[in-house]
Short mmCIF file of C-alpha atoms in Angstrom, two decimals:
data_model
loop_
_atom_site.label_atom_id
_atom_site.label_comp_id
_atom_site.label_asym_id
_atom_site.label_seq_id
_atom_site.Cartn_x
_atom_site.Cartn_y
_atom_site.Cartn_z
CA MET A 1 -18.40 -6.41 23.34
CA LEU A 2 -19.64 -2.98 21.76
CA ARG A 3 -16.19 -2.80 19.82
CA SER A 4 -16.99 -6.76 18.70
CA THR A 5 -20.33 -5.90 17.70
CA PHE A 6 -19.18 -2.55 15.74
CA LEU A 7 -16.62 -4.32 13.75
CA LEU A 8 -18.83 -7.45 13.01
CA LEU A 9 -21.45 -5.22 11.55
CA MET A 10 -18.57 -3.16 9.33
CA TRP A 11 -17.54 -6.71 8.32
CA LEU A 12 -20.96 -7.86 7.32
CA SER A 13 -21.39 -4.36 5.81
CA PHE A 14 -18.67 -5.15 3.41
CA LEU A 15 -19.91 -8.84 2.78
CA GLY A 16 -23.59 -7.56 2.04
CA LEU A 17 -22.30 -4.79 -0.49
CA GLY A 18 -19.69 -6.82 -1.76
CA ALA A 19 -21.79 -9.76 -3.08
CA ALA A 20 -23.53 -7.09 -5.28
CA VAL A 21 -20.56 -4.76 -6.17
CA PRO A 22 -17.60 -7.11 -6.08
CA PHE A 23 -14.87 -4.46 -5.57
CA VAL A 24 -16.29 -3.42 -2.20
CA ALA A 25 -15.54 -7.12 -1.15
CA GLY A 26 -12.25 -6.41 -2.35
CA LEU A 27 -12.14 -3.04 -0.01
CA GLY A 28 -13.41 -5.75 2.66
CA TYR A 29 -10.67 -8.22 2.08
CA VAL A 30 -7.98 -5.24 2.14
CA TRP A 31 -9.31 -3.81 5.50
CA ILE A 32 -9.01 -7.10 7.06
CA ASP A 33 -5.49 -7.94 6.02
CA LEU A 34 -4.29 -4.47 7.02
CA PHE A 35 -6.41 -3.43 9.90
CA SER A 36 -7.06 -6.94 11.35
CA PRO A 37 -10.57 -6.54 12.97
CA HIS A 38 -10.41 -10.14 14.14
CA ARG A 39 -7.51 -9.54 16.20
CA VAL A 40 -8.70 -5.91 17.26
CA ALA A 41 -12.31 -7.19 18.29
CA TYR A 42 -12.59 -9.20 21.60
CA SER A 43 -15.19 -11.60 20.71
CA LEU A 44 -17.24 -12.43 17.92
CA LEU A 45 -14.50 -12.15 15.03
CA PRO A 46 -11.81 -13.87 16.27
CA GLY A 47 -12.94 -17.49 16.01
CA MET A 48 -13.98 -16.71 12.49
CA PRO A 49 -12.05 -17.39 9.56
CA VAL A 50 -13.19 -13.64 8.32
CA ALA A 51 -10.32 -13.33 5.48
CA MET A 52 -11.50 -16.78 3.86
CA ILE A 53 -15.05 -15.94 3.82
CA THR A 54 -14.31 -12.36 2.34
CA ALA A 55 -11.91 -13.91 -0.07
CA LEU A 56 -14.74 -16.46 -1.21
CA VAL A 57 -17.45 -13.66 -1.51
CA MET A 58 -14.98 -11.39 -3.38
CA MET A 59 -14.28 -14.10 -5.92
CA GLY A 60 -17.77 -15.40 -6.10
CA ALA A 61 -19.04 -11.97 -6.87
CA TYR A 62 -16.25 -11.44 -9.58
CA VAL A 63 -17.23 -14.43 -11.34
CA ALA A 64 -21.13 -13.98 -10.97
CA PHE A 65 -21.22 -10.35 -11.96
CA ASP A 66 -18.05 -8.64 -12.83
CA ARG A 67 -16.14 -10.41 -15.57
CA ALA A 68 -16.66 -7.53 -18.12
CA ALA A 69 -13.37 -6.24 -19.51
CA PRO A 70 -10.78 -7.95 -17.45
CA PRO A 71 -7.23 -6.74 -17.32
CA ARG A 72 -4.66 -8.35 -19.78
CA PRO A 73 -1.99 -10.63 -18.59
CA THR A 74 1.16 -8.46 -17.82
CA ALA A 75 4.34 -9.21 -17.15
CA LEU A 76 4.09 -7.76 -13.37
CA MET A 77 0.88 -10.25 -12.96
CA VAL A 78 3.12 -13.25 -14.67
CA LEU A 79 5.77 -12.73 -12.01
CA ILE A 80 3.49 -12.11 -9.33
CA VAL A 81 1.97 -15.89 -10.24
CA LEU A 82 5.38 -17.36 -10.92
CA PHE A 83 6.28 -15.83 -7.24
CA ALA A 84 3.58 -17.48 -5.90
CA ILE A 85 4.45 -20.78 -7.34
CA TRP A 86 8.02 -20.52 -6.45
CA ILE A 87 7.36 -19.80 -2.76
CA THR A 88 5.00 -22.96 -2.58
CA LEU A 89 7.61 -25.00 -4.27
CA THR A 90 10.59 -24.15 -2.02
CA THR A 91 8.29 -24.72 0.92
CA THR A 92 8.01 -28.44 -0.15
CA TRP A 93 12.15 -28.59 0.84
CA ALA A 94 11.72 -26.62 3.75
CA VAL A 95 14.41 -27.10 6.42
CA VAL A 96 11.81 -26.23 9.21
CA PRO A 97 8.51 -27.49 7.43
CA ASP A 98 6.05 -26.79 10.31
CA SER A 99 7.08 -23.25 10.62
CA ALA A 100 7.51 -23.02 7.01
CA TRP A 101 3.96 -24.22 6.03
CA ARG A 102 2.72 -21.67 8.75
CA LYS A 103 4.25 -18.74 7.20
CA TRP A 104 3.22 -19.94 3.58
CA ASP A 105 -0.22 -20.17 4.72
CA TRP A 106 -0.43 -16.36 4.87
CA ALA A 107 2.48 -15.26 2.64
CA VAL A 108 1.01 -16.79 -0.54
CA LYS A 109 -2.00 -15.12 0.07
CA ALA A 110 -0.53 -11.82 0.56
CA VAL A 111 1.02 -12.58 -2.99
CA GLY A 112 -1.65 -14.20 -4.81
CA VAL A 113 -4.31 -11.70 -4.02
CA ALA A 114 -2.03 -8.99 -5.76
CA ALA A 115 -2.50 -10.75 -8.94
CA PHE A 116 -6.44 -10.97 -8.39
CA LEU A 117 -7.13 -7.35 -7.42
CA PRO A 118 -6.61 -6.13 -11.05
CA PHE A 119 -9.17 -8.08 -12.16
CA LEU A 120 -11.66 -5.97 -9.43
CA PHE A 121 -10.23 -2.63 -9.50
CA ARG A 122 -10.34 -1.33 -13.20
CA SER A 123 -11.98 2.19 -13.07
CA ARG A 124 -10.39 5.75 -11.44
CA ILE A 125 -13.11 5.38 -8.57
CA GLN A 126 -12.14 1.68 -8.04
CA ILE A 127 -8.23 2.24 -7.69
CA ASP A 128 -9.05 5.42 -5.60
CA ALA A 129 -11.43 3.63 -3.38
CA LEU A 130 -8.49 0.80 -3.23
CA LEU A 131 -5.76 3.35 -2.06
CA VAL A 132 -8.11 5.05 0.29
CA THR A 133 -9.11 1.95 1.89
CA MET A 134 -5.62 1.19 2.28
CA ILE A 135 -4.61 4.33 3.59
CA LEU A 136 -7.57 4.36 6.09
CA SER A 137 -6.83 0.47 7.42
CA VAL A 138 -3.41 1.75 8.19
CA ALA A 139 -4.78 4.96 9.81
CA ALA A 140 -6.76 3.12 12.30
CA THR A 141 -3.52 1.99 13.64
CA MET A 142 -1.65 4.95 13.10
CA LEU A 143 -4.10 7.33 14.52
CA PRO A 144 -4.18 6.03 18.52
CA TYR A 145 -0.47 5.21 17.84
CA GLY A 146 0.10 8.90 17.16
CA ILE A 147 -1.95 10.45 20.03
CA LYS A 148 -0.57 7.90 22.60
CA THR A 149 3.02 8.83 21.30
CA LEU A 150 1.96 12.60 21.81
CA ILE A 151 0.60 11.66 25.43
CA SER A 152 3.60 9.19 26.42
CA GLY A 153 6.45 9.37 24.47
CA GLY A 154 6.12 5.83 23.00
CA GLY A 155 9.49 4.13 23.16
CA TYR A 156 11.08 0.70 21.94
CA GLY A 157 9.09 -2.43 22.65
CA THR A 158 6.08 -0.51 24.01
CA ASN A 159 3.00 -1.60 21.83
CA LEU A 160 0.49 1.61 21.73
CA GLY A 161 -1.41 0.17 18.55
CA LEU A 162 -4.98 -1.75 18.68
CA PHE A 163 -3.73 -5.26 19.44
CA GLY A 164 -0.62 -6.89 20.77
CA GLY A 165 1.62 -9.78 19.58
CA ASN A 166 4.12 -9.75 16.79
CA TYR A 167 1.63 -10.03 13.61
CA GLY A 168 1.06 -7.12 11.09
CA LEU A 169 0.92 -3.78 12.27
CA ALA A 170 1.53 -4.64 15.87
CA GLU A 171 4.95 -5.17 14.97
CA SER A 172 6.94 -1.87 15.41
CA SER A 173 9.36 -1.91 12.44
CA THR A 174 6.49 -2.98 10.38
CA LEU A 175 4.17 -0.32 11.39
CA ALA A 176 7.16 2.43 11.43
CA MET A 177 7.22 1.18 7.46
CA ALA A 178 3.60 1.30 6.72
CA ALA A 179 3.33 4.63 8.30
CA SER A 180 6.71 6.24 6.41
CA ALA A 181 5.63 4.76 3.20
CA SER A 182 2.03 5.94 3.45
CA ILE A 183 2.75 9.55 3.66
CA PRO A 184 3.13 10.21 -0.14
CA LEU A 185 -0.05 8.15 -0.95
CA ILE A 186 -1.82 10.50 1.67
CA LEU A 187 -0.42 13.51 0.18
CA TYR A 188 -1.56 12.17 -3.06
CA LEU A 189 -5.41 11.63 -1.93
CA ARG A 190 -5.70 14.96 -0.50
CA ASN A 191 -4.82 16.66 -3.84
CA HIS A 192 -6.38 14.17 -6.23
CA SER A 193 -9.00 11.56 -4.83
CA ARG A 194 -12.60 11.83 -6.17
CA VAL A 195 -13.65 9.18 -3.29
CA LEU A 196 -12.78 11.51 -0.52
CA PRO A 197 -15.24 14.36 -0.20
CA ARG A 198 -13.44 17.58 -1.37
CA GLY A 199 -13.43 19.92 1.69
CA ARG A 200 -11.39 21.61 4.51
CA LEU A 201 -12.35 18.46 6.64
CA THR A 202 -10.36 16.44 4.18
CA THR A 203 -7.35 18.59 3.90
CA VAL A 204 -7.25 18.78 7.64
CA ALA A 205 -8.00 15.04 8.04
CA CYS A 206 -4.89 14.21 5.46
CA TYR A 207 -2.37 16.55 7.02
CA GLY A 208 -3.54 15.06 10.42
CA LEU A 209 -2.91 11.67 9.41
CA VAL A 210 0.65 12.80 7.86
CA VAL A 211 1.65 14.28 11.51
CA ALA A 212 0.01 10.78 13.05
CA ALA A 213 2.30 8.96 10.64
CA LEU A 214 5.40 10.91 11.61
CA LEU A 215 4.30 10.49 15.43
CA THR A 216 3.85 6.88 14.75
CA VAL A 217 7.27 6.65 13.32
CA ILE A 218 8.98 8.38 15.96
CA GLY A 219 6.71 6.33 18.66
CA THR A 220 7.72 2.76 17.42
CA THR A 221 11.58 4.06 18.00
CA ALA A 222 12.35 1.81 15.34
CA ARG A 223 15.48 2.68 13.53
CA THR A 224 13.91 1.11 10.19
CA GLY A 225 11.63 3.91 10.34
CA LEU A 226 14.10 6.93 10.87
CA VAL A 227 15.99 5.29 7.58
CA ALA A 228 12.82 5.21 5.63
CA LEU A 229 11.73 9.15 6.96
CA ALA A 230 15.11 10.08 5.86
CA VAL A 231 15.08 8.54 2.42
CA LEU A 232 11.39 10.04 1.96
CA ALA A 233 12.60 13.84 3.10
CA VAL A 234 15.58 13.26 0.41
CA VAL A 235 13.05 11.78 -2.17
CA MET A 236 10.57 14.69 -1.78
CA TRP A 237 13.23 17.38 -1.71
CA TRP A 238 14.74 15.83 -4.98
CA ARG A 239 11.27 16.23 -6.45
CA SER A 240 10.11 19.68 -4.82
CA HIS A 241 10.05 22.83 -6.91
CA HIS A 242 11.01 24.84 -3.67
CA LYS A 243 13.98 22.80 -2.44
CA THR A 244 15.32 25.76 -0.47
CA VAL A 245 12.06 26.24 1.50
CA TYR A 246 12.01 22.48 1.78
CA VAL A 247 15.24 22.45 3.12
CA LEU A 248 14.68 25.25 5.68
CA ALA A 249 11.15 23.55 6.71
CA ALA A 250 13.15 20.28 7.18
CA LEU A 251 15.59 21.66 9.27
CA VAL A 252 12.76 23.41 11.78
CA LEU A 253 11.10 20.25 11.84
CA ALA A 254 14.27 18.10 12.75
CA ALA A 255 15.26 21.00 15.46
CA ILE A 256 11.36 20.59 17.06
CA GLY A 257 11.91 16.65 16.79
CA TRP A 258 15.11 16.56 18.63
CA ALA A 259 14.05 18.92 20.89
CA VAL A 260 11.04 17.13 22.11
CA ALA A 261 12.20 13.65 21.67
CA ASP A 262 13.09 11.19 24.61
CA GLN A 263 16.58 10.97 25.38
CA THR A 264 15.85 7.10 25.13
CA TYR A 265 14.78 7.45 21.46
CA ILE A 266 18.06 9.63 20.59
CA ASP A 267 20.35 7.27 22.10
CA ARG A 268 18.60 4.39 20.10
CA MET A 269 18.92 6.32 16.74
CA MET A 270 22.27 6.83 17.44
CA THR A 271 23.11 3.09 17.30
CA ILE A 272 22.51 3.22 13.66
CA PHE A 273 26.16 4.52 13.59
CA ASP A 274 27.30 2.23 16.32
CA TYR A 275 26.60 -0.80 14.41
CA GLY A 276 30.23 -2.44 15.38
CA SER A 277 29.34 -2.91 18.90
CA GLU A 278 25.57 -2.63 18.83
CA SER A 279 24.03 -5.82 19.39
CA SER A 280 21.08 -5.83 17.42
CA ALA A 281 22.96 -4.42 14.50
CA LEU A 282 25.65 -6.62 14.85
CA GLY A 283 23.46 -9.64 14.97
CA ARG A 284 21.77 -8.24 11.66
CA ILE A 285 25.00 -8.09 9.75
CA ALA A 286 26.08 -11.51 11.13
CA VAL A 287 22.73 -13.02 9.86
CA TRP A 288 23.17 -11.70 6.50
CA LEU A 289 26.56 -13.01 6.04
CA TRP A 290 24.94 -16.43 7.42
CA THR A 291 22.65 -15.96 4.72
CA LEU A 292 25.08 -15.55 1.87
CA GLU A 293 26.94 -18.58 2.99
CA TYR A 294 23.76 -20.65 3.26
CA VAL A 295 22.56 -19.58 0.01
CA GLY A 296 25.99 -20.29 -1.17
CA ALA A 297 25.61 -23.97 -0.53
CA ASN A 298 21.88 -23.89 -1.06
CA PRO A 299 21.02 -21.73 -4.04
CA LEU A 300 17.42 -23.06 -3.81
CA GLY A 301 16.73 -21.39 -0.59
CA GLY A 302 15.91 -23.22 2.58
CA GLY A 303 12.14 -22.29 2.90
CA PHE A 304 10.29 -20.21 4.94
CA ASP A 305 11.50 -19.39 8.39
CA VAL A 306 14.72 -21.02 7.63
CA TYR A 307 16.82 -18.63 9.67
CA ARG A 308 15.51 -20.74 12.86
CA VAL A 309 18.47 -22.84 12.62
CA ASN A 310 21.15 -20.42 12.31
CA THR A 311 23.51 -20.05 15.21
CA PHE A 312 26.86 -18.09 14.85
CA SER A 313 29.34 -16.15 16.95
CA VAL A 314 30.76 -12.82 15.89
CA PRO A 315 33.51 -10.65 17.50
CA ILE A 316 31.98 -7.33 19.04
CA GLU A 317 34.02 -4.52 17.84
CA GLY A 318 36.22 -2.86 20.61
CA ALA A 319 35.94 -5.44 22.84
CA PRO A 320 38.78 -7.90 22.15
CA GLY A 321 38.23 -11.73 23.04
CA GLU A 322 34.27 -10.91 23.26
CA PHE A 323 31.70 -12.83 21.00
CA LEU A 324 28.14 -12.28 20.26
CA THR A 325 26.61 -15.42 19.75
CA VAL A 326 23.31 -15.39 17.98
CA GLN A 327 20.85 -18.48 17.49
CA GLY A 328 17.62 -18.45 15.65
CA LYS A 329 18.40 -14.56 14.58
CA ALA A 330 15.65 -13.53 11.99
CA PHE A 331 16.64 -11.89 8.72
CA HIS A 332 16.03 -8.43 9.48
CA SER A 333 15.75 -7.62 5.73
CA ILE A 334 13.38 -8.55 2.72
CA TYR A 335 16.28 -8.96 0.54
CA PHE A 336 18.19 -11.64 2.58
CA GLU A 337 14.87 -12.95 3.60
CA VAL A 338 13.54 -13.86 0.31
CA LEU A 339 17.42 -14.97 -0.82
CA GLY A 340 17.77 -17.25 2.48
CA GLU A 341 14.20 -18.55 1.99
CA HIS A 342 13.66 -18.89 -1.59
CA GLY A 343 17.22 -18.91 -3.00
CA ILE A 344 18.43 -17.17 -5.98
CA PRO A 345 15.49 -17.61 -8.21
CA GLY A 346 13.40 -16.55 -5.38
CA LEU A 347 14.85 -13.03 -4.99
CA ALA A 348 15.23 -12.86 -9.03
CA LEU A 349 11.68 -12.81 -9.00
CA TYR A 350 11.25 -10.85 -5.90
CA LEU A 351 13.44 -8.21 -7.30
CA GLY A 352 11.67 -8.63 -10.96
CA ILE A 353 8.56 -7.99 -9.41
CA VAL A 354 9.75 -4.55 -7.81
CA ALA A 355 11.90 -3.68 -11.03
CA THR A 356 8.48 -4.16 -13.30
CA MET A 357 6.76 -2.05 -10.84
CA PHE A 358 9.26 0.84 -11.34
CA LEU A 359 8.77 0.21 -15.09
CA ASN A 360 5.10 0.33 -15.04
CA LEU A 361 5.02 3.31 -13.13
CA ARG A 362 7.54 5.21 -15.27
CA ARG A 363 5.52 4.07 -18.47
CA VAL A 364 2.40 5.43 -17.06
CA MET A 365 3.95 8.57 -15.91
CA ARG A 366 5.54 9.15 -19.32
CA ASP A 367 2.29 8.38 -21.32
CA THR A 368 0.30 10.80 -19.33
CA ARG A 369 2.97 13.64 -19.08
CA GLY A 370 0.84 16.90 -20.17
CA GLU A 371 -2.39 15.46 -19.94
CA ARG A 372 -4.62 17.30 -17.77
CA GLY A 373 -7.39 14.20 -17.69
CA LEU A 374 -4.67 11.91 -16.60
CA LEU A 375 -3.12 14.22 -14.10
CA TRP A 376 -4.30 11.93 -11.29
CA ALA A 377 -2.70 8.79 -12.90
CA HIS A 378 0.47 11.01 -13.39
CA GLU A 379 0.48 11.71 -9.71
CA LEU A 380 -0.41 8.39 -8.64
CA ALA A 381 2.45 6.87 -10.38
CA ARG A 382 4.93 9.62 -8.90
CA SER A 383 3.53 8.75 -5.59
CA LEU A 384 3.83 5.04 -5.51
CA ILE A 385 7.30 5.35 -6.91
CA VAL A 386 8.28 7.78 -3.94
CA THR A 387 6.23 5.42 -1.66
CA LEU A 388 8.13 2.04 -3.45
CA VAL A 389 11.73 3.77 -2.76
CA VAL A 390 10.75 4.66 0.98
CA TYR A 391 9.31 0.94 1.43
CA LEU A 392 12.51 -0.80 -0.21
CA ALA A 393 15.11 1.55 1.54
CA GLY A 394 13.41 1.07 4.69
CA GLY A 395 13.03 -2.81 4.09
CA ALA A 396 16.26 -3.32 3.99
CA PHE A 397 16.54 -3.43 7.74
CA VAL A 398 13.52 -5.26 8.32
CA GLY A 399 12.12 -8.42 7.10
CA ILE A 400 8.62 -7.55 5.82
CA ALA A 401 8.80 -9.43 2.43
CA PHE A 402 5.54 -10.86 2.67
CA GLN A 403 3.93 -8.16 4.43
CA PRO A 404 0.65 -7.41 2.03
CA MET A 405 1.57 -3.87 1.66
CA LEU A 406 4.01 -4.18 -1.07
CA TYR A 407 1.70 -6.72 -2.71
CA TYR A 408 -1.04 -3.92 -2.65
CA PHE A 409 1.18 -1.48 -4.33
CA ALA A 410 1.69 -4.12 -7.03
CA ALA A 411 -1.99 -4.74 -7.91
CA LEU A 412 -2.30 -0.79 -7.64
CA THR A 413 0.53 -0.70 -10.16
CA ILE A 414 -1.28 -2.98 -12.37
CA SER A 415 -4.66 -1.43 -12.19
CA LEU A 416 -3.36 2.18 -12.84
CA HIS A 417 -0.86 0.64 -16.07
CA GLN A 418 -4.09 -1.04 -17.65
CA PHE A 419 -6.23 2.22 -16.88
CA VAL A 420 -3.92 4.41 -18.84
CA ARG A 421 -3.27 1.63 -21.48
CA ARG A 422 -7.14 1.79 -22.15
CA ALA A 423 -7.29 5.50 -22.10
CA LYS A 424 -4.42 5.79 -24.60
CA ALA A 425 -5.98 2.87 -26.62
CA ALA A 426 -9.51 4.83 -26.66
CA ASP A 427 -7.80 8.54 -27.42
CA PRO A 428 -4.08 8.34 -28.02
CA ALA A 429 -4.06 12.20 -29.08
CA PRO A 430 -4.23 14.53 -25.93
CA ALA A 431 -7.56 16.71 -26.10
CA PRO A 432 -7.36 20.23 -25.99
CA ALA A 433 -7.17 21.65 -22.24
CA ALA A 434 -10.16 23.78 -22.94
CA ASP A 435 -12.32 21.10 -23.45
CA GLU A 436 -15.23 21.03 -21.07
CA THR A 437 -16.80 17.72 -21.44
CA ALA A 438 -15.00 15.41 -18.79
CA ALA A 439 -12.70 14.85 -16.44
CA ALA A 440 -11.23 17.69 -14.69
CA PRO A 441 -13.43 19.87 -12.51
CA ALA A 442 -12.07 18.15 -9.43
CA GLU A 443 -8.55 19.18 -10.79
CA ARG A 444 -9.67 22.78 -11.53
CA ARG A 445 -10.78 23.24 -8.32
CA ARG A 446 -7.50 21.83 -6.37
CA PRO A 447 -3.94 22.86 -6.51
CA PRO A 448 -2.75 21.41 -9.67
CA SER A 449 -0.23 18.73 -8.33
CA ILE A 450 1.99 18.20 -5.28
CA TRP A 451 4.68 17.84 -7.78
CA GLY A 452 3.84 19.53 -10.57
CA GLU A 453 2.44 19.33 -14.49
CA THR A 454 -1.06 19.03 -16.08
CA GLY A 455 -3.28 17.70 -18.89
CA ARG A 456 -6.49 15.78 -19.88
CA THR A 457 -7.76 12.82 -21.77
CA PRO A 458 -11.05 11.10 -21.66
CA GLN A 459 -11.34 8.54 -19.00
CA PRO A 460 -12.01 4.94 -20.10
CA ARG A 461 -14.36 2.30 -18.37
CA MET B 1 -10.71 5.33 24.75
CA ILE B 2 -8.63 6.73 22.39
CA ASP B 3 -8.39 3.38 20.49
CA ALA B 4 -12.47 3.12 20.20
CA LEU B 5 -12.35 6.79 19.04
CA ALA B 6 -10.25 6.10 16.35
CA ILE B 7 -11.71 3.01 15.08
CA VAL B 8 -14.93 4.81 15.17
CA LEU B 9 -13.59 7.72 13.39
CA VAL B 10 -11.47 5.62 11.08
CA SER B 11 -14.58 3.27 10.51
CA ILE B 12 -17.18 6.32 9.70
CA ALA B 13 -14.65 7.34 7.26
CA LEU B 14 -14.28 3.98 5.64
CA GLY B 15 -17.86 3.65 5.18
CA VAL B 16 -18.57 6.98 3.64
CA THR B 17 -15.82 6.51 1.43
CA THR B 18 -16.63 2.84 0.11
CA LEU B 19 -20.67 4.30 -0.30
CA ARG B 20 -19.64 7.02 -1.83
CA ALA B 21 -17.05 5.13 -4.43
CA VAL B 22 -20.01 2.55 -5.33
CA MET B 23 -22.26 5.79 -5.91
CA LEU B 24 -19.61 7.37 -7.86
CA ASP B 25 -18.15 4.34 -9.94
CA ARG B 26 -19.25 3.96 -13.46
CA ASP B 27 -19.17 0.07 -13.39
CA THR B 28 -21.68 0.16 -10.93
CA PRO B 29 -24.57 -1.44 -12.30
CA TRP B 30 -27.71 0.16 -10.47
CA PHE B 31 -27.19 3.63 -9.57
CA GLY B 32 -23.76 4.34 -10.55
CA ARG B 33 -22.95 7.84 -11.66
CA ASP B 34 -19.80 8.60 -13.55
CA PRO B 35 -17.90 11.18 -11.63
CA ASP B 36 -17.15 12.71 -14.82
CA ASP B 37 -20.81 13.67 -15.30
CA ALA B 38 -21.08 15.92 -12.11
CA ALA B 39 -21.44 18.63 -13.87
CA GLY B 40 -24.13 17.48 -15.81
CA PRO B 41 -25.62 14.42 -17.51
CA ARG B 42 -23.64 12.66 -20.28
CA ARG B 43 -23.73 13.57 -23.92
CA PRO B 44 -26.04 11.25 -25.94
CA GLU B 45 -23.26 10.80 -28.20
CA ASP B 46 -21.27 9.04 -25.88
CA GLY B 47 -23.93 6.31 -25.99
CA ARG B 48 -24.11 4.57 -22.77
CA ARG B 49 -26.60 6.79 -21.08
CA GLY B 50 -28.99 9.77 -21.96
CA PRO B 51 -31.88 9.45 -24.81
CA ARG B 52 -30.71 8.63 -27.90
CA ARG B 53 -32.32 11.40 -30.35
CA GLY B 54 -31.69 10.24 -33.70
CA ARG B 55 -29.45 7.56 -35.92
CA LYS B 56 -25.84 8.17 -35.90
CA ASP B 57 -25.98 9.41 -39.43
CA GLY B 58 -27.76 12.53 -37.86
CA SER B 59 -30.98 12.01 -39.47
CA ARG B 60 -34.25 11.44 -37.56
CA ARG B 61 -35.86 8.31 -36.75
#
């Protein structure tokens, strides 16, 4: 009861403050979406439409108080809206209508909110607050998961999170992906956040969260997590200025991990290379082949959860005459999930969103290069690119195409892109680094960058 | 116990950071404070805060 009351008060605080300060209502929505207080609480919240009420407050407060300087429509925003419309259309001809409309109900919100959030998050502090809230909402699950992994060792199918079921961060592969993808953003926040108070406590908390994220990935025993971590390690090495030291540190960490890891964990990870006879991996490959065949016959897709109709048998490698029969096997890949459910146009829109995110972030990096006042934007764009690469690589093996994290990254990308566009319009020429009027006391007191480079320009509204 | 501790810790962090964001954000209508002003008040010529001491051309009222 105490937990439920505490979370209810948290929610009411978001609503109360959010009614006057719209971006706080947006933070509340993100908190509900990622942390799921209505599932973590035992009573009071579970019966209430918390997300809907928060969304209404968020939109109402925006319309009432916050319509100044809305963002310009961008290609990314248009693609997101088109994608939301297209996934609604494909649901009308869904092969499994009941299941499809159930998934549409939450998926379309995840997609649609990404197009709305940039209206709420426009200034540096607001963008910063959005990122901090995202990370803390995931941290609420990562932290206990990491600690319990340290105590018990974790294990496949063992849910050490805050709530059960197969929803959101309670699903082990989704959690492993979220944990891996959050690491670059935590490191960014440690160096550049203004919303996080500066000091040793913040540094310790950020590094503690990185450790919790790593332990969470290990604890879930999800192979997707290991793939995502490997990609993260390679990308960070590629970006690192101290490549030899990085390799040595990674080897030491890997050796420690190998020494302390449970044998069942090692055995499960080794099945990554044994996809020909391991039933889970074999089933994935089979469902991907089925998806290609299905889309060949139905190029507009079969609607949400169309995988439920699949049934096939595949020969097991090394076991002549033996077949693996699979029925209703989920897609286990964001790309095949979108392709099977929403056809070729859906995949084109999805990949278009991702490609535009990369292009916008690259543009932000190019526009802010060498400007100390916009160092934070440069670094955030860089960290988001790393996060995206990790997410897209890991997502190749888990069906999280409509989990909200990616769409929040898209919203962050739009907000950041618009902020930098306004900054450049306000003052296209970089001011001298010695100018002491504005931005950079924070950057001066902190290490300049986790990746490099400095500069400054005045900050726009 | 671990769950409860994590929920409380993260909630406190979330509460502190949200309030701090509201305090710092320049778009906040009432007590908003531009973080760039942390070292001192905004310059009058920036126009949004601080007393206006003269006309734009520099002459006194």
